[in-house]
Amino acid sequence: MNFVEQEVENDMAAGRTPEGVITRFPPEPNGYLHIGHAKAIWVDFGIAEKFGGRCNLRFDDTNPAKESQEFVDSIKDDIRWLGYDWQGHEYYASDYFEALYGFAVQLIEKGLAYVCDLSAEETRSYRGTPHEPGKNSPNRDRSTTENLALFKSMRDGEFPDGACTLRAKIDMAHANLNMRDPVLYRIARAHHHRTGDAWCIYPMYDFAHGQSDAIEGVTHSLCSLEFENHRPLYEWFLEHIDGIGSPRQIEFARLNLTYTITSKRKLQELVEKGYVTGWDDPRMPTIRGLRKRGYTPDAIRNMCAAAGLTKFNALHDMHLLENALREDLNKRADRRMAVLDPLKVVITNLAEDEAIECEAVNNPEAEGEGTSRTLHLTREIWIEQEDFREDAPSKFFRLKANGDVRLRYGYVIHCDEIIKDDAGNVVELRCTYDPESGGGKTPEGKKKVKGIIHWVSARDAVDAEVRLYDHLFKEPQPGTGGRTIEEDLNPDSIQVVQGAKLEPALSAAAAGTQVQFERLGYFVRTDDEDIVFNRAVSLRDSWAKFEQKG
RNA sequence: UCCCCUGUGGUGUAAUUGGUAACACAGCUGUUUUUGGUACAGUCAUUUCAGGUUCAAGUCCUGGCGGGGGAACCA
């Protein structure tokens, strides 16, 4: 049990949650969700679920200049894709604008808020620094009557944008800068995607969030670490506004992954400068990107669980995410054969019109009865260039000159002849197959063949485009150590392979179908009209590791 | 320099709340295998440091050191 669950359990035991546990996921509709949000969603929805409560979806739409309906829609779509349901509890901070206004009036009446005429710049300089106390606003002691009238005029649009603000009257010398008379309302004539032009004053985050939580009966308001310094203010409002609930804010560390950035601003830069094709580029850490890449909701959720929930600002290894995907897809993805870099092999003891049926299991790891399909071994087949070496070390278990290798789900072939072009490149192999070696059997008196390679019948193959993705960045911590994120971009983050040879069944796969290309990795069919597959993640490859070490 | 938070293997997370460091990922070494995949096994930590309390400290106390956050009319 993590520390948040522990706290929730304590609160339940202490009778502080008579209506059950209620959390909320509070995105600002000003961008697309990314892997970091996925963790927050996992936390907010997951904890509510664990304790039999519910999680509200609340859009924190208090800054109309940056927000839009488009983002509201995409966010809802992404949450649903991740497998979470807010059960109709869809709210907006803007639903509470009138209530919030009332709370502000209440604070003014109690002498706890005032209208301040300082400009944005002056407000900043009056705030002081962590080392020096701030200075009181010259308007700090306005009368309640005057403040009430002024605040009403703000709402009625009698002042230009930025002319004044409503501020809480707390303590300009407070050690926590957030408590130095924070701004509650600012004047901004921006068209709001939900309230239109009904308002020209908008509440700040601090004034809206806790009160929105309270209005909804939220018991546990879980947020990231950067709001720790805001908690005293969160609690100050709840304490000084009458007749409002008392949600509890608990902060946790956000998700950081190696080779990844989650800064909205930096991601936007990648999109704008064309380093990626868009927010849904399969290399992007956005939910939409991961989805196109071939990730599954389960993999993402399991990764969150594996990473855990703490207050320590950790940096998780990207392997954690990749491993979660492999683990998930190992069980559910059907296996297929695909040759990305084809080398023609002619099986000379097979006639032109001959085709030997080979049974291939769809997924040896699937639970229950495994289904299978029939492949045809024909005279001409494709194998991977990489799986043949004329001259190879003894550890190389694949096909060599005069050597043997087993064709997966097929037969053992022997390489009799190597055909090269004028430049000396191997363009074709002439092999013979051993009719006695079907079904994985080793004929009496023959040595067992260790190497097994994948292949595709040239007669049956369909051509396809395959996109091989790798980390977007070449550095574990992009943009640190004095480098820019641009400098850290991995130039080989995408490799497009044309003319890959796929086994025929793949042409019928629906968009979004996840498969394992045997010995290569997990791939997903894209929604392109042509046959295109994206590589989500490669398989573990101990041979490649061995070779790298030299 | 002021306030808040945080420090357990390469990376993260756990430890019945004081009882002798567990799990995952990564690495390495093997076994099994019609995927050099999967699965399985082995290996990898004197818990940031210095004191203190105690029969006993990762857990408690004192002090130091390291890391993160904080001065938007953003969220």
XYZ file of C-alpha atoms (C1' of nucleotides) in Angstrom:
625
model
C 0.000 0.000 0.000
C 1.422 3.386 -0.926
C 1.405 6.428 1.310
C -1.683 8.001 -0.250
C -3.708 4.840 0.181
C -2.485 4.706 3.752
C -3.732 8.249 4.365
C -7.063 7.546 2.720
C -7.488 4.458 4.837
C -6.709 6.441 7.974
C -9.267 9.060 7.018
C -11.891 6.420 6.400
C -11.159 4.785 9.722
C -11.432 8.143 11.448
C -14.867 8.646 9.936
C -13.833 11.557 7.760
C -15.430 10.116 4.622
C -19.100 9.525 5.454
C -20.075 9.832 1.784
C -17.256 7.572 0.629
C -13.995 8.447 -1.004
C -14.292 11.020 -3.765
C -11.316 12.132 -5.836
C -11.063 14.170 -8.979
C -8.902 14.387 -12.082
C -8.611 18.104 -12.875
C -7.012 18.738 -16.278
C -6.820 22.185 -17.775
C -8.179 21.870 -21.321
C -5.208 23.596 -22.892
C -3.309 20.683 -24.432
C -3.125 16.981 -25.024
C -2.665 14.451 -22.267
C 0.689 12.707 -21.957
C 2.203 9.812 -20.037
C 2.584 12.027 -16.965
C -1.150 12.670 -16.948
C -1.689 8.947 -17.319
C -0.083 8.508 -13.930
C -2.304 11.183 -12.399
C -5.338 9.479 -13.930
C -4.165 6.137 -12.608
C -3.786 7.695 -9.154
C -7.054 9.637 -9.102
C -9.299 6.998 -10.617
C -7.366 4.063 -9.226
C -7.539 5.149 -5.601
C -11.220 6.007 -5.798
C -11.854 2.598 -7.312
C -9.773 0.815 -4.707
C -11.814 2.291 -1.875
C -15.156 1.912 -3.580
C -15.565 5.599 -4.214
C -15.637 7.626 -7.385
C -13.518 10.049 -9.336
C -14.943 13.197 -10.876
C -13.627 14.561 -14.111
C -13.320 18.278 -13.618
C -11.938 20.621 -16.196
C -9.975 23.410 -14.582
C -11.059 26.021 -17.074
C -10.280 29.297 -15.353
C -7.961 30.731 -17.990
C -10.044 31.064 -21.169
C -7.202 32.567 -23.162
C -5.531 29.166 -23.377
C -8.404 26.729 -23.282
C -10.715 25.228 -25.861
C -13.414 22.654 -26.464
C -11.101 20.722 -28.754
C -8.933 19.860 -25.783
C -11.917 18.974 -23.624
C -12.909 16.402 -26.231
C -9.460 14.944 -26.700
C -8.921 14.657 -22.957
C -12.177 12.785 -22.468
C -11.297 10.504 -25.331
C -7.865 9.731 -23.880
C -9.212 8.985 -20.404
C -11.765 6.590 -21.841
C -9.089 4.910 -23.919
C -7.056 4.373 -20.782
C -10.049 2.485 -19.486
C -11.442 4.873 -16.881
C -14.986 6.091 -16.446
C -16.155 9.165 -14.529
C -19.696 7.782 -14.524
C -21.285 10.997 -15.664
C -19.523 13.085 -13.037
C -18.206 15.576 -15.538
C -17.737 19.042 -14.137
C -16.116 22.324 -14.969
C -14.638 24.932 -12.687
C -16.603 27.359 -14.836
C -19.802 25.730 -13.535
C -18.886 27.323 -10.217
C -18.081 30.857 -11.371
C -21.191 32.251 -9.676
C -20.559 30.339 -6.444
C -16.918 31.381 -6.474
C -17.962 34.995 -6.933
C -20.151 34.617 -3.872
C -17.264 33.234 -1.850
C -15.173 36.214 -2.856
C -17.889 38.599 -1.699
C -18.005 36.709 1.563
C -14.277 37.181 2.086
C -14.593 40.906 1.333
C -17.374 41.182 3.891
C -15.155 39.526 6.452
C -12.416 41.990 5.690
C -10.295 39.215 4.209
C -10.136 40.414 0.627
C -9.669 43.719 -1.122
C -9.545 45.261 -4.549
C -5.992 46.238 -5.436
C -5.058 48.783 -8.105
C -1.441 47.724 -8.465
C -0.339 46.717 -11.953
C 0.901 43.188 -12.576
C 4.467 44.408 -12.377
C 3.910 46.356 -9.189
C 2.145 43.414 -7.618
C 5.186 41.315 -8.347
C 7.674 43.753 -6.912
C 5.526 44.428 -3.836
C 5.540 40.685 -3.156
C 9.194 40.768 -2.098
C 11.502 37.758 -2.381
C 12.099 34.599 -0.376
C 14.633 36.610 1.623
C 12.804 39.885 2.051
C 9.231 40.484 3.141
C 6.816 42.125 0.749
C 5.179 45.508 1.027
C 1.508 46.121 1.672
C -0.563 47.302 -1.228
C -1.611 50.944 -0.849
C -5.197 49.725 -1.240
C -4.979 47.103 1.462
C -7.135 48.991 3.927
C -10.005 50.013 1.714
C -13.350 49.817 3.427
C -15.586 46.825 3.003
C -18.207 48.979 1.314
C -15.732 50.350 -1.165
C -14.302 46.879 -1.880
C -17.759 45.482 -2.443
C -18.617 48.230 -4.894
C -15.304 48.003 -6.680
C -15.518 44.222 -7.023
C -19.005 44.584 -8.455
C -17.684 47.124 -10.937
C -14.935 44.678 -11.912
C -17.553 42.096 -12.692
C -19.724 44.610 -14.527
C -16.904 45.416 -16.883
C -16.325 48.971 -15.750
C -12.551 48.613 -15.742
C -10.166 47.725 -18.528
C -8.260 44.448 -18.465
C -5.572 44.404 -15.812
C -6.728 47.605 -14.144
C -7.147 45.926 -10.769
C -7.415 42.590 -9.007
C -9.156 41.124 -6.023
C -6.645 39.930 -3.455
C -6.845 37.990 -0.218
C -5.638 39.891 2.818
C -3.258 37.492 4.529
C 0.331 38.464 5.293
C 2.805 40.245 3.042
C 5.681 39.004 5.219
C 4.729 35.340 5.134
C 7.621 32.924 4.507
C 5.433 31.181 1.933
C 5.169 33.546 -1.012
C 1.785 32.118 -1.914
C 0.380 33.599 1.284
C 1.490 37.173 0.495
C -1.939 38.515 -0.422
C -2.507 36.229 -3.425
C -4.568 37.439 -6.355
C -8.047 35.897 -6.405
C -9.521 37.480 -9.505
C -8.137 39.226 -12.541
C -9.933 41.128 -15.272
C -9.591 39.538 -18.704
C -11.939 39.949 -21.606
C -11.402 36.554 -23.164
C -14.077 34.441 -24.755
C -14.587 31.355 -22.618
C -15.347 28.087 -24.404
C -18.258 27.427 -22.059
C -19.391 30.672 -20.452
C -18.841 32.735 -23.571
C -18.688 36.422 -22.704
C -20.723 36.211 -19.522
C -17.685 37.041 -17.422
C -14.817 39.475 -17.747
C -13.257 38.489 -14.428
C -11.846 35.039 -13.867
C -10.741 33.331 -10.645
C -7.153 32.238 -10.245
C -6.259 28.565 -9.822
C -5.770 28.829 -6.066
C -9.136 30.419 -5.498
C -10.963 28.002 -7.773
C -9.446 24.626 -7.065
C -10.094 23.976 -3.399
C -13.543 25.491 -3.488
C -14.452 23.412 -6.536
C -13.261 20.345 -4.661
C -15.396 21.331 -1.695
C -18.485 21.972 -3.818
C -18.187 18.521 -5.338
C -17.668 16.841 -2.001
C -14.208 15.710 -2.970
C -12.536 14.067 0.017
C -9.041 13.646 -1.362
C -7.587 16.109 -3.801
C -4.469 14.442 -5.136
C -2.010 16.580 -7.025
C 1.631 16.836 -7.904
C 4.467 18.044 -5.714
C 4.660 21.550 -7.117
C 1.442 22.375 -5.285
C 2.859 21.598 -1.867
C 3.509 25.277 -1.287
C -0.075 26.012 -2.219
C -1.609 23.745 0.402
C -1.581 26.386 3.182
C -3.529 28.672 0.878
C -5.850 25.857 -0.187
C -6.616 25.317 3.482
C -6.851 29.030 4.296
C -9.740 29.489 1.865
C -11.613 26.461 3.156
C -11.164 27.708 6.682
C -12.403 31.229 6.018
C -15.303 30.520 3.705
C -18.441 29.516 5.598
C -20.492 26.448 4.910
C -18.018 24.688 2.716
C -16.592 21.170 3.007
C -13.051 20.236 3.842
C -11.339 18.238 1.137
C -7.766 17.249 1.823
C -4.951 17.927 -0.611
C -2.203 15.306 -0.806
C 0.740 15.720 -3.151
C 2.727 13.056 -4.947
C 5.665 13.043 -7.346
C 4.898 13.168 -11.016
C 6.214 10.619 -13.465
C 9.603 11.144 -15.087
C 10.934 8.710 -17.649
C 14.359 8.504 -19.202
C 14.613 9.544 -22.870
C 11.353 11.440 -22.462
C 10.122 14.953 -21.843
C 6.689 15.835 -20.550
C 6.894 19.593 -20.542
C 3.914 20.850 -22.491
C 5.928 23.763 -23.773
C 8.777 21.621 -25.031
C 6.460 19.100 -26.626
C 4.768 21.943 -28.420
C 8.139 23.100 -29.666
C 8.732 19.659 -31.208
C 5.403 19.871 -32.988
C 5.834 23.443 -34.150
C 9.345 22.992 -35.449
C 8.329 19.858 -37.284
C 10.583 17.426 -35.464
C 7.536 15.200 -35.137
C 4.481 14.959 -37.347
C 2.101 16.152 -34.657
C 0.854 15.595 -31.137
C -0.052 12.063 -32.124
C 3.310 11.170 -33.637
C 4.127 7.650 -32.423
C 7.338 8.958 -30.888
C 5.511 11.463 -28.707
C 4.871 10.618 -25.034
C 1.284 11.797 -25.473
C -1.527 9.327 -24.946
C -2.438 9.741 -28.594
C 1.142 9.119 -29.614
C 1.503 6.035 -27.462
C -1.745 4.766 -28.867
C -0.544 5.104 -32.438
C 2.745 3.585 -31.435
C 0.915 0.441 -30.402
C 0.869 0.775 -26.637
C -2.011 -0.737 -24.699
C -3.923 0.852 -21.819
C -2.995 -2.102 -19.635
C 0.691 -1.656 -20.308
C 0.496 1.987 -19.302
C -1.496 1.242 -16.182
C 0.768 -1.616 -15.168
C 3.776 0.595 -15.655
C 2.264 3.147 -13.282
C 1.697 0.459 -10.698
C 5.248 -0.784 -11.094
C 6.630 2.729 -10.723
C 4.701 3.297 -7.524
C 3.439 6.376 -5.772
C 5.713 8.419 -3.506
C 6.875 11.940 -2.790
C 10.356 11.257 -4.092
C 11.151 12.963 -7.345
C 12.276 9.850 -9.176
C 13.483 9.235 -12.687
C 12.167 5.942 -13.984
C 13.900 3.840 -16.516
C 12.158 3.799 -19.889
C 12.623 0.020 -19.774
C 9.838 -0.059 -17.228
C 7.311 1.136 -19.803
C 8.722 -1.044 -22.554
C 8.746 -4.072 -20.332
C 5.125 -3.484 -19.340
C 4.188 -3.478 -23.015
C 6.125 -6.627 -23.813
C 4.606 -8.363 -20.849
C 1.101 -7.436 -21.935
C 1.534 -8.137 -25.630
C 3.395 -11.383 -25.034
C 0.119 -12.772 -23.777
C -2.283 -11.190 -26.212
C -0.536 -10.506 -29.514
C -0.694 -13.146 -32.222
C 2.598 -14.069 -33.792
C 3.163 -13.507 -37.491
C 6.181 -13.612 -39.725
C 7.518 -10.592 -41.544
C 10.783 -10.071 -43.360
C 11.979 -6.494 -43.288
C 15.157 -6.782 -45.291
C 14.457 -9.611 -47.751
C 16.972 -12.009 -49.216
C 15.666 -14.491 -51.744
C 16.111 -18.174 -51.050
C 15.351 -20.769 -53.701
C 14.648 -24.224 -52.400
C 15.908 -26.294 -55.273
C 14.360 -29.579 -54.288
C 10.896 -28.084 -54.344
C 9.025 -27.750 -57.619
C 7.635 -24.428 -58.884
C 4.060 -25.393 -58.178
C 4.689 -27.209 -54.935
C 3.565 -25.838 -51.590
C 4.060 -27.647 -48.311
C 1.565 -26.810 -45.613
C 3.023 -25.798 -42.298
C 0.992 -25.344 -39.138
C 1.989 -22.224 -37.218
C 0.755 -21.550 -33.706
C -0.726 -18.072 -33.373
C 0.459 -17.469 -29.857
C 2.303 -20.052 -27.771
C 1.861 -17.874 -24.673
C -1.875 -17.318 -24.978
C -3.964 -18.708 -22.212
C -6.189 -21.654 -23.042
C -6.152 -23.497 -26.334
C -3.802 -21.992 -28.850
C -5.148 -21.457 -32.344
C -3.023 -21.847 -35.409
C -2.867 -20.979 -39.091
C -1.455 -22.660 -42.157
C 1.602 -21.341 -43.958
C 2.925 -22.529 -47.301
C 6.525 -23.381 -47.869
C 7.174 -22.714 -51.550
C 10.164 -22.902 -53.826
C 10.974 -19.253 -53.379
C 10.943 -17.669 -49.956
C 12.273 -14.539 -48.286
C 14.519 -14.560 -45.287
C 16.163 -11.709 -43.432
C 19.483 -10.520 -44.935
C 20.754 -10.387 -41.406
C 20.072 -14.079 -40.913
C 22.653 -15.129 -43.471
C 26.383 -14.743 -43.225
C 28.801 -16.292 -45.587
C 31.473 -16.312 -42.960
C 30.293 -16.247 -39.405
C 31.548 -16.929 -35.908
C 30.593 -20.208 -34.279
C 28.137 -18.419 -32.020
C 26.147 -17.321 -35.059
C 23.351 -19.878 -35.118
C 21.713 -18.703 -38.307
C 22.380 -19.629 -41.926
C 25.989 -19.774 -43.137
C 27.626 -20.979 -46.333
C 27.179 -24.707 -46.374
C 25.283 -24.556 -43.119
C 21.865 -25.523 -41.842
C 19.107 -23.543 -40.267
C 15.525 -24.304 -39.377
C 12.720 -22.307 -40.908
C 10.311 -21.494 -38.137
C 7.303 -23.806 -38.229
C 8.864 -25.323 -41.325
C 11.857 -27.433 -42.256
C 15.604 -27.405 -41.977
C 17.310 -26.014 -45.062
C 20.890 -26.375 -46.147
C 22.716 -23.637 -47.996
C 24.289 -25.090 -51.133
C 25.098 -22.066 -53.219
C 25.497 -18.330 -52.829
C 24.687 -16.077 -55.743
C 26.203 -12.602 -55.842
C 25.843 -9.584 -58.070
C 28.767 -7.862 -59.822
C 29.455 -5.811 -56.735
C 29.807 -8.911 -54.644
C 26.556 -8.547 -52.729
C 24.689 -11.696 -51.873
C 21.443 -11.564 -53.847
C 20.166 -15.108 -53.639
C 20.763 -18.387 -51.888
C 20.101 -21.805 -53.283
C 19.180 -24.271 -50.638
C 17.717 -27.732 -50.221
C 15.217 -28.634 -47.570
C 15.155 -31.811 -45.550
C 11.703 -33.430 -45.931
C 12.300 -35.414 -42.763
C 12.682 -32.343 -40.567
C 9.079 -31.112 -40.430
C 7.238 -30.355 -37.224
C 10.395 -29.473 -35.384
C 11.708 -33.009 -35.645
C 15.334 -33.906 -36.063
C 15.710 -36.947 -38.312
C 17.442 -40.004 -36.893
C 21.199 -39.776 -36.979
C 21.314 -36.064 -37.782
C 22.598 -33.262 -35.635
C 19.994 -31.005 -34.115
C 19.923 -27.589 -35.742
C 20.040 -24.831 -33.169
C 19.242 -21.821 -35.327
C 15.685 -20.941 -36.244
C 14.832 -18.080 -38.542
C 11.612 -16.524 -39.776
C 10.629 -16.550 -43.431
C 7.806 -15.660 -45.777
C 6.735 -17.478 -48.923
C 7.567 -15.294 -51.924
C 4.501 -16.602 -53.679
C 2.170 -15.589 -50.850
C 3.920 -12.503 -49.478
C 2.278 -9.111 -49.357
C 4.372 -5.961 -49.535
C 4.168 -3.454 -46.730
C 5.724 -0.401 -45.210
C 7.111 -0.831 -41.719
C 8.098 2.054 -39.492
C 10.741 1.281 -36.927
C 10.656 3.688 -34.038
C 13.262 4.299 -31.429
C 13.620 6.791 -28.569
C 12.900 10.339 -29.657
C 15.986 11.450 -27.742
C 19.442 9.995 -27.604
C 20.104 11.245 -24.083
C 18.458 9.772 -20.966
C 17.711 13.257 -19.703
C 17.007 15.435 -22.746
C 17.732 19.118 -22.465
C 19.806 18.894 -19.300
C 23.497 19.468 -18.719
C 23.461 22.679 -20.734
C 22.138 20.979 -23.879
C 18.921 21.909 -25.678
C 16.280 19.328 -26.448
C 16.995 19.914 -30.136
C 20.598 18.867 -29.662
C 19.465 15.730 -27.897
C 17.061 14.583 -30.599
C 17.810 11.077 -31.811
C 18.427 11.319 -35.581
C 17.416 7.667 -35.944
C 14.168 7.824 -34.036
C 12.316 6.652 -37.113
C 13.387 4.344 -39.895
C 10.910 3.657 -42.647
C 11.222 0.295 -44.365
C 9.592 -0.073 -47.767
C 8.975 -3.389 -49.408
C 8.852 -5.519 -46.308
C 7.463 -9.003 -47.004
C 4.584 -10.049 -44.796
C 2.774 -13.311 -44.486
C -0.585 -12.958 -46.273
C -2.855 -13.014 -43.208
C -1.499 -9.608 -42.229
C -3.149 -7.823 -45.128
C -6.519 -8.486 -43.511
C -5.543 -7.130 -40.083
C -7.706 -4.239 -38.936
C -6.162 -0.897 -38.022
C -5.001 -1.047 -34.421
C -4.331 -4.771 -34.465
C -1.283 -5.640 -32.444
C 0.928 -8.502 -33.529
C 4.341 -9.853 -32.784
C 6.566 -10.189 -35.814
C 8.496 -13.262 -34.766
C 12.005 -12.471 -33.597
C 11.541 -8.770 -34.351
C 9.129 -7.098 -31.990
C 5.578 -5.967 -31.425
C 3.886 -4.041 -34.187
C 0.551 -2.380 -34.788
C -1.319 -1.891 -38.053
C -1.836 1.807 -38.714
C -5.011 3.310 -40.132
C -3.315 4.124 -43.425
C -4.985 2.753 -46.506
C -1.853 0.909 -47.558
C -0.476 -1.851 -45.401
C 1.656 -0.089 -42.818
C 2.874 -1.344 -39.459
C 4.469 0.637 -36.657
C 6.916 -0.980 -34.325
C 5.845 -0.370 -30.750
C 8.805 -2.062 -29.144
C 11.410 -4.589 -30.197
C 11.849 -7.966 -28.578
C 14.683 -8.438 -26.127
C 17.648 -9.370 -28.235
C 20.520 -11.075 -26.477
C 22.267 -11.764 -29.775
C 22.394 -8.060 -30.580
C 23.829 -7.419 -27.131
C 26.427 -10.091 -27.653
C 27.422 -8.629 -30.999
C 27.637 -5.130 -29.638
C 30.124 -6.221 -27.058
C 32.239 -7.470 -29.945
C 20.289 33.236 2.204
C 14.179 32.307 3.798
C 10.009 28.509 3.373
C 8.199 23.536 1.929
C 9.376 18.526 0.445
C 12.778 14.450 -0.115
C 17.351 10.835 0.457
C 17.094 2.343 1.031
C 21.379 -1.883 -4.703
C 22.641 0.550 -11.563
C 17.020 2.460 -11.622
C 12.640 2.546 -8.871
C 9.456 0.637 -4.946
C 8.766 -2.338 -0.018
C 9.926 -3.773 5.043
C 4.130 -6.701 10.155
C 5.231 0.619 12.429
C 11.985 -0.897 16.894
C 13.256 -7.447 15.694
C 17.976 -8.320 11.694
C 16.752 -5.706 4.083
C 11.976 -8.017 0.066
C 9.979 -7.167 -5.012
C 10.163 -5.194 -10.025
C 13.151 -3.264 -13.960
C 18.234 -3.105 -15.897
C 23.058 -5.885 -15.915
C 25.725 -10.426 -15.660
C 25.748 -16.212 -15.499
C 23.197 -20.543 -16.449
C 18.730 -24.107 -17.512
C 14.513 -24.988 -20.720
C 12.763 -23.841 -25.625
C 10.615 -24.908 -33.284
C 11.098 -16.971 -31.557
C 19.065 -15.797 -29.523
C 11.491 -14.331 -27.485
C 8.874 -16.435 -23.158
C 9.573 -19.140 -18.574
C 12.843 -20.587 -14.607
C 17.322 -20.413 -11.499
C 21.640 -17.910 -9.677
C 24.311 -13.214 -8.950
C 24.343 -7.784 -7.690
C 22.945 -3.165 -0.625
C 27.268 -3.065 5.815
C 19.709 1.444 4.021
C 23.491 9.767 2.544
C 27.116 10.870 6.733
C 28.415 11.661 12.097
C 26.875 11.101 16.883
C 23.017 9.412 20.480
C 18.860 6.241 22.873
C 18.115 0.719 23.045
C 19.393 -6.148 24.288
C 18.106 -4.649 19.178
C 17.637 1.224 14.598
C 16.305 1.525 7.426
C 12.617 2.721 11.200
C 13.277 7.037 17.220
C 16.465 11.774 18.745
C 20.425 15.624 17.500
C 23.558 17.720 13.914
C 25.688 17.764 9.014
C 25.610 16.745 3.597
C 22.998 15.836 -1.093
C 18.532 16.364 -4.381
C 13.714 18.774 -5.835
C 10.158 22.800 -5.555
C 8.838 27.998 -4.329
C 9.022 35.242 -5.866
C 2.857 34.370 -13.180
C -3.082 39.224 -12.961
C -0.534 30.390 -15.498
C -2.340 25.686 -13.827
